[in-house]
Amino acid sequence: MKIRASNHQKETSHARVDLKNSKWKLFPKGIQVTMEEEDFEQDSELCFDCSPTSGSGPRIFKMLEKWVPKASHYFDKEHYFYAGNQITIQESIENFGAIVWPGALALCQYLESDQQEISLKDKKVIELGAGTGLVSIVASILGAFVTATDLPEVLENLEFNIARNTQGLKIHKPEVRKLAWGEDLDQDFPRSTHQYDVIVATDVVYHHTALDLLLATIDYLCQPGTILIWANKFRFSTDYDFLDRLSNMFNITQLAEFPESNVKVFKGTVREN
């Protein structure tokens, strides 16, 4: 069973979103065409500035092949290499939350390559929808104190991956905790004792009904000085609607774009009253 092929079929079965009038179509068409037609090598430059004049815009990346899948009847075990470490991830085909999605790959690559823009060293980080734990593992290798959260049915596989990939490393081992968006936040994550420098989320926005709860959770966890880093593959018009809603709550900056996989990386900061 090829889990990635089936996911790709699901995604490409939907019509592309028309972004002609969207404020989030940030890149000149000519630059996107150049990126798609260029014959890149595996060891080519890691990222590219999408603004050839000012250098102030988001950066365009080519997704690097950092994994070699090894499939079995029940689990996919995939091997990655980020931040100088080989990371082996066990995926469960029984739960969408236990699969490595494109946004996670993109964000790991971005965090590894641009530690001046986003430094996680000694930062308190919470990941929403941590899934397989790949992003949390990479963030901890980069020096963060990480709390990886997800639904109860995902936690066993999440804990397994984190334990396997952090054992023996001189890093802050991520803490794994249950977090259902919008539920028991005051009780499980009281603001007086649970303050985070960075909130991380990848591919948490897709065609589901919990977007209001996700927004409420992000709003609850963000305090003055907190940074939100969100990477997502944009598949549906609802993804852009969520981005618009998020931009009404936070100051949003697009950091990067991965045109081949249609993944965008954003940074959000709390608006001061």
mmCIF file of C-alpha atoms in Angstrom, residues 19 42-43 71-72 82 113 129 151-152 157 164 172 179 182 203 221 240 244 263:
data_model
loop_
_atom_site.group_PDB
_atom_site.id
_atom_site.type_symbol
_atom_site.label_atom_id
_atom_site.label_comp_id
_atom_site.label_asym_id
_atom_site.label_seq_id
_atom_site.Cartn_x
_atom_site.Cartn_y
_atom_site.Cartn_z
ATOM 1 C CA LEU A 19 -6.014 33.232 -6.422
ATOM 2 C CA GLN A 42 20.010 17.301 -5.326
ATOM 3 C CA ASP A 43 22.881 19.348 -3.870
ATOM 4 C CA ALA A 71 6.724 0.322 3.543
ATOM 5 C CA SER A 72 5.175 -2.573 5.421
ATOM 6 C CA TYR A 82 17.775 17.160 9.469
ATOM 7 C CA SER A 113 18.263 26.453 6.937
ATOM 8 C CA GLY A 129 -1.133 18.513 15.996
ATOM 9 C CA LEU A 151 -5.199 13.750 20.235
ATOM 10 C CA PRO A 152 -5.076 10.683 22.526
ATOM 11 C CA ASN A 157 3.082 6.570 18.072
ATOM 12 C CA ARG A 164 13.545 6.596 19.535
ATOM 13 C CA HIS A 172 15.912 18.722 25.814
ATOM 14 C CA LEU A 179 -4.448 18.531 23.588
ATOM 15 C CA GLY A 182 -10.530 24.166 22.423
ATOM 16 C CA ASP A 203 -0.825 21.068 7.951
ATOM 17 C CA LEU A 221 -1.833 30.022 23.860
ATOM 18 C CA TYR A 240 -7.142 30.792 2.427
ATOM 19 C CA ASP A 244 -7.588 35.656 6.278
ATOM 20 C CA VAL A 263 3.367 24.807 0.921
#
